[in-house]
Amino acid sequence: TFSGHTGAIWTCDIDSGATRLVTASADYTSCVWDCVTGQRIRTLEHGQVVRGAQMVPESNQIVSLAYKRLRQWDMRDKGCVCKVSTERDVKQLIVCLEYPQLVYTRDETAHIR
């Protein structure tokens, strides 16, 4: 059991080794969890509803989505290392598995960028 969010969880993603889980929540946070113990490892504050969070394959990186802003987090205690603002309210993010440096987004018009 994973306990800690105070709002609805929009999405979650698990790493390839099934050891860590990241959640995106309406409580303005993303949380990183230890899948074995269920303990919260880290809370990533956003200041807005977090609609997406995804592990970047083979790295210590997480990409998250809150309203018109994408953030890249370094889980080696470096925090948020990059913020990108968008023109539209982004509804979904997808990290490309073959090329993890590519992040696709889908906005309210269903366009993928």
PDB file of C-alpha atoms in Angstrom:
ATOM      1  CA  THR A   1       0.000   0.000   0.000  1.00  0.00           C
ATOM      2  CA  PHE A   2       1.208   3.479  -0.914  1.00  0.00           C
ATOM      3  CA  SER A   3      -0.128   6.175   1.418  1.00  0.00           C
ATOM      4  CA  GLY A   4       0.641   9.870   1.250  1.00  0.00           C
ATOM      5  CA  HIS A   5      -1.238  11.755  -1.463  1.00  0.00           C
ATOM      6  CA  THR A   6      -4.149  13.957  -0.396  1.00  0.00           C
ATOM      7  CA  GLY A   7      -5.639  14.283  -3.901  1.00  0.00           C
ATOM      8  CA  ALA A   8      -6.585  12.016  -6.773  1.00  0.00           C
ATOM      9  CA  ILE A   9      -3.751  10.226  -8.551  1.00  0.00           C
ATOM     10  CA  TRP A  10      -3.840  10.969 -12.288  1.00  0.00           C
ATOM     11  CA  THR A  11      -1.095   8.647 -13.506  1.00  0.00           C
ATOM     12  CA  CYS A  12       1.731   6.443 -12.340  1.00  0.00           C
ATOM     13  CA  ASP A  13       4.775   4.825 -13.904  1.00  0.00           C
ATOM     14  CA  ILE A  14       7.066   2.068 -12.676  1.00  0.00           C
ATOM     15  CA  ASP A  15      10.747   1.686 -13.548  1.00  0.00           C
ATOM     16  CA  SER A  16      11.997  -1.263 -15.597  1.00  0.00           C
ATOM     17  CA  GLY A  17      13.315  -3.076 -12.513  1.00  0.00           C
ATOM     18  CA  ALA A  18       9.974  -2.705 -10.702  1.00  0.00           C
ATOM     19  CA  THR A  19      11.740  -1.109  -7.737  1.00  0.00           C
ATOM     20  CA  ARG A  20      10.449   2.465  -7.971  1.00  0.00           C
ATOM     21  CA  LEU A  21       7.101   4.010  -8.799  1.00  0.00           C
ATOM     22  CA  VAL A  22       6.301   7.645  -9.603  1.00  0.00           C
ATOM     23  CA  THR A  23       2.796   9.068  -9.166  1.00  0.00           C
ATOM     24  CA  ALA A  24       1.196  12.305 -10.408  1.00  0.00           C
ATOM     25  CA  SER A  25      -1.504  13.791  -8.208  1.00  0.00           C
ATOM     26  CA  ALA A  26      -4.123  16.511  -7.904  1.00  0.00           C
ATOM     27  CA  ASP A  27      -2.487  17.501  -4.590  1.00  0.00           C
ATOM     28  CA  TYR A  28       0.171  19.427  -6.606  1.00  0.00           C
ATOM     29  CA  THR A  29       2.871  16.789  -6.091  1.00  0.00           C
ATOM     30  CA  SER A  30       4.566  13.852  -7.738  1.00  0.00           C
ATOM     31  CA  CYS A  31       5.889  11.208  -5.400  1.00  0.00           C
ATOM     32  CA  VAL A  32       8.570   8.590  -5.887  1.00  0.00           C
ATOM     33  CA  TRP A  33       7.923   5.340  -4.015  1.00  0.00           C
ATOM     34  CA  ASP A  34       9.916   2.266  -3.086  1.00  0.00           C
ATOM     35  CA  CYS A  35       7.905  -0.617  -4.565  1.00  0.00           C
ATOM     36  CA  VAL A  36       9.172  -3.148  -2.029  1.00  0.00           C
ATOM     37  CA  THR A  37       8.474  -1.216   1.177  1.00  0.00           C
ATOM     38  CA  GLY A  38       5.732   1.142  -0.033  1.00  0.00           C
ATOM     39  CA  GLN A  39       7.644   4.048   1.524  1.00  0.00           C
ATOM     40  CA  ARG A  40       7.702   7.446  -0.129  1.00  0.00           C
ATOM     41  CA  ILE A  41      11.276   8.231  -1.208  1.00  0.00           C
ATOM     42  CA  ARG A  42      10.736  11.771  -2.441  1.00  0.00           C
ATOM     43  CA  THR A  43       8.032  14.378  -2.973  1.00  0.00           C
ATOM     44  CA  LEU A  44       8.320  16.681  -5.998  1.00  0.00           C
ATOM     45  CA  GLU A  45       6.409  19.949  -5.482  1.00  0.00           C
ATOM     46  CA  HIS A  46       4.776  21.565  -8.521  1.00  0.00           C
ATOM     47  CA  GLY A  47       2.361  24.264  -7.307  1.00  0.00           C
ATOM     48  CA  GLN A  48      -0.282  22.984  -9.749  1.00  0.00           C
ATOM     49  CA  VAL A  49      -2.188  19.767 -10.382  1.00  0.00           C
ATOM     50  CA  VAL A  50       0.261  17.204 -11.737  1.00  0.00           C
ATOM     51  CA  ARG A  51      -1.290  15.360 -14.678  1.00  0.00           C
ATOM     52  CA  GLY A  52       1.611  13.162 -15.656  1.00  0.00           C
ATOM     53  CA  ALA A  53       4.896  11.751 -14.419  1.00  0.00           C
ATOM     54  CA  GLN A  54       7.092   9.244 -16.131  1.00  0.00           C
ATOM     55  CA  MET A  55      10.421   7.584 -15.436  1.00  0.00           C
ATOM     56  CA  VAL A  56      13.049   8.117 -18.130  1.00  0.00           C
ATOM     57  CA  PRO A  57      14.384   4.660 -19.043  1.00  0.00           C
ATOM     58  CA  GLU A  58      17.914   3.732 -17.947  1.00  0.00           C
ATOM     59  CA  SER A  59      18.472   6.974 -16.009  1.00  0.00           C
ATOM     60  CA  ASN A  60      17.825   8.702 -12.713  1.00  0.00           C
ATOM     61  CA  GLN A  61      15.458  11.142 -14.399  1.00  0.00           C
ATOM     62  CA  ILE A  62      11.724  11.786 -14.141  1.00  0.00           C
ATOM     63  CA  VAL A  63       9.654  13.974 -16.449  1.00  0.00           C
ATOM     64  CA  SER A  64       6.487  15.517 -15.037  1.00  0.00           C
ATOM     65  CA  LEU A  65       3.628  17.582 -16.383  1.00  0.00           C
ATOM     66  CA  ALA A  66       1.622  20.260 -14.576  1.00  0.00           C
ATOM     67  CA  TYR A  67      -0.691  22.522 -16.622  1.00  0.00           C
ATOM     68  CA  LYS A  68       1.541  24.344 -19.143  1.00  0.00           C
ATOM     69  CA  ARG A  69       4.871  23.264 -17.736  1.00  0.00           C
ATOM     70  CA  LEU A  70       7.057  20.197 -18.208  1.00  0.00           C
ATOM     71  CA  ARG A  71       9.749  19.545 -15.636  1.00  0.00           C
ATOM     72  CA  GLN A  72      12.740  17.235 -15.657  1.00  0.00           C
ATOM     73  CA  TRP A  73      13.906  15.964 -12.274  1.00  0.00           C
ATOM     74  CA  ASP A  74      17.244  14.413 -11.379  1.00  0.00           C
ATOM     75  CA  MET A  75      16.676  11.868  -8.617  1.00  0.00           C
ATOM     76  CA  ARG A  76      20.304  12.053  -7.445  1.00  0.00           C
ATOM     77  CA  ASP A  77      19.279  14.902  -5.087  1.00  0.00           C
ATOM     78  CA  LYS A  78      19.617  17.584  -7.760  1.00  0.00           C
ATOM     79  CA  GLY A  79      15.893  18.349  -7.893  1.00  0.00           C
ATOM     80  CA  CYS A  80      14.325  20.060 -10.883  1.00  0.00           C
ATOM     81  CA  VAL A  81      16.996  20.491 -13.551  1.00  0.00           C
ATOM     82  CA  CYS A  82      14.844  21.799 -16.399  1.00  0.00           C
ATOM     83  CA  LYS A  83      11.486  23.560 -16.861  1.00  0.00           C
ATOM     84  CA  VAL A  84       9.800  24.019 -20.223  1.00  0.00           C
ATOM     85  CA  SER A  85       6.664  26.113 -20.659  1.00  0.00           C
ATOM     86  CA  THR A  86       4.130  25.362 -23.373  1.00  0.00           C
ATOM     87  CA  GLU A  87       1.532  27.531 -25.119  1.00  0.00           C
ATOM     88  CA  ARG A  88      -1.320  25.133 -24.463  1.00  0.00           C
ATOM     89  CA  ASP A  89      -2.553  23.153 -21.507  1.00  0.00           C
ATOM     90  CA  VAL A  90      -0.809  19.808 -21.963  1.00  0.00           C
ATOM     91  CA  LYS A  91      -2.926  16.772 -21.086  1.00  0.00           C
ATOM     92  CA  GLN A  92      -0.471  13.911 -21.517  1.00  0.00           C
ATOM     93  CA  LEU A  93       3.248  13.265 -21.844  1.00  0.00           C
ATOM     94  CA  ILE A  94       5.031  10.301 -23.366  1.00  0.00           C
ATOM     95  CA  VAL A  95       8.748   9.544 -23.016  1.00  0.00           C
ATOM     96  CA  CYS A  96      10.055   7.735 -26.093  1.00  0.00           C
ATOM     97  CA  LEU A  97      11.492   4.369 -24.992  1.00  0.00           C
ATOM     98  CA  GLU A  98      13.912   4.061 -27.903  1.00  0.00           C
ATOM     99  CA  TYR A  99      15.135   7.671 -27.607  1.00  0.00           C
ATOM    100  CA  PRO A 100      14.463   8.779 -23.997  1.00  0.00           C
ATOM    101  CA  GLN A 101      15.642  12.315 -24.714  1.00  0.00           C
ATOM    102  CA  LEU A 102      12.434  12.746 -26.763  1.00  0.00           C
ATOM    103  CA  VAL A 103       9.275  13.693 -24.902  1.00  0.00           C
ATOM    104  CA  TYR A 104       5.977  13.922 -26.750  1.00  0.00           C
ATOM    105  CA  THR A 105       3.009  15.881 -25.466  1.00  0.00           C
ATOM    106  CA  ARG A 106      -0.708  15.893 -26.263  1.00  0.00           C
ATOM    107  CA  ASP A 107      -2.768  19.052 -25.712  1.00  0.00           C
ATOM    108  CA  GLU A 108      -6.522  19.673 -25.414  1.00  0.00           C
ATOM    109  CA  THR A 109      -6.873  19.665 -29.214  1.00  0.00           C
ATOM    110  CA  ALA A 110      -5.418  16.118 -29.281  1.00  0.00           C
ATOM    111  CA  HIS A 111      -2.367  17.275 -31.232  1.00  0.00           C
ATOM    112  CA  ILE A 112       0.840  15.441 -30.464  1.00  0.00           C
ATOM    113  CA  ARG A 113       4.007  17.550 -30.454  1.00  0.00           C
TER     114      ARG A 113
END
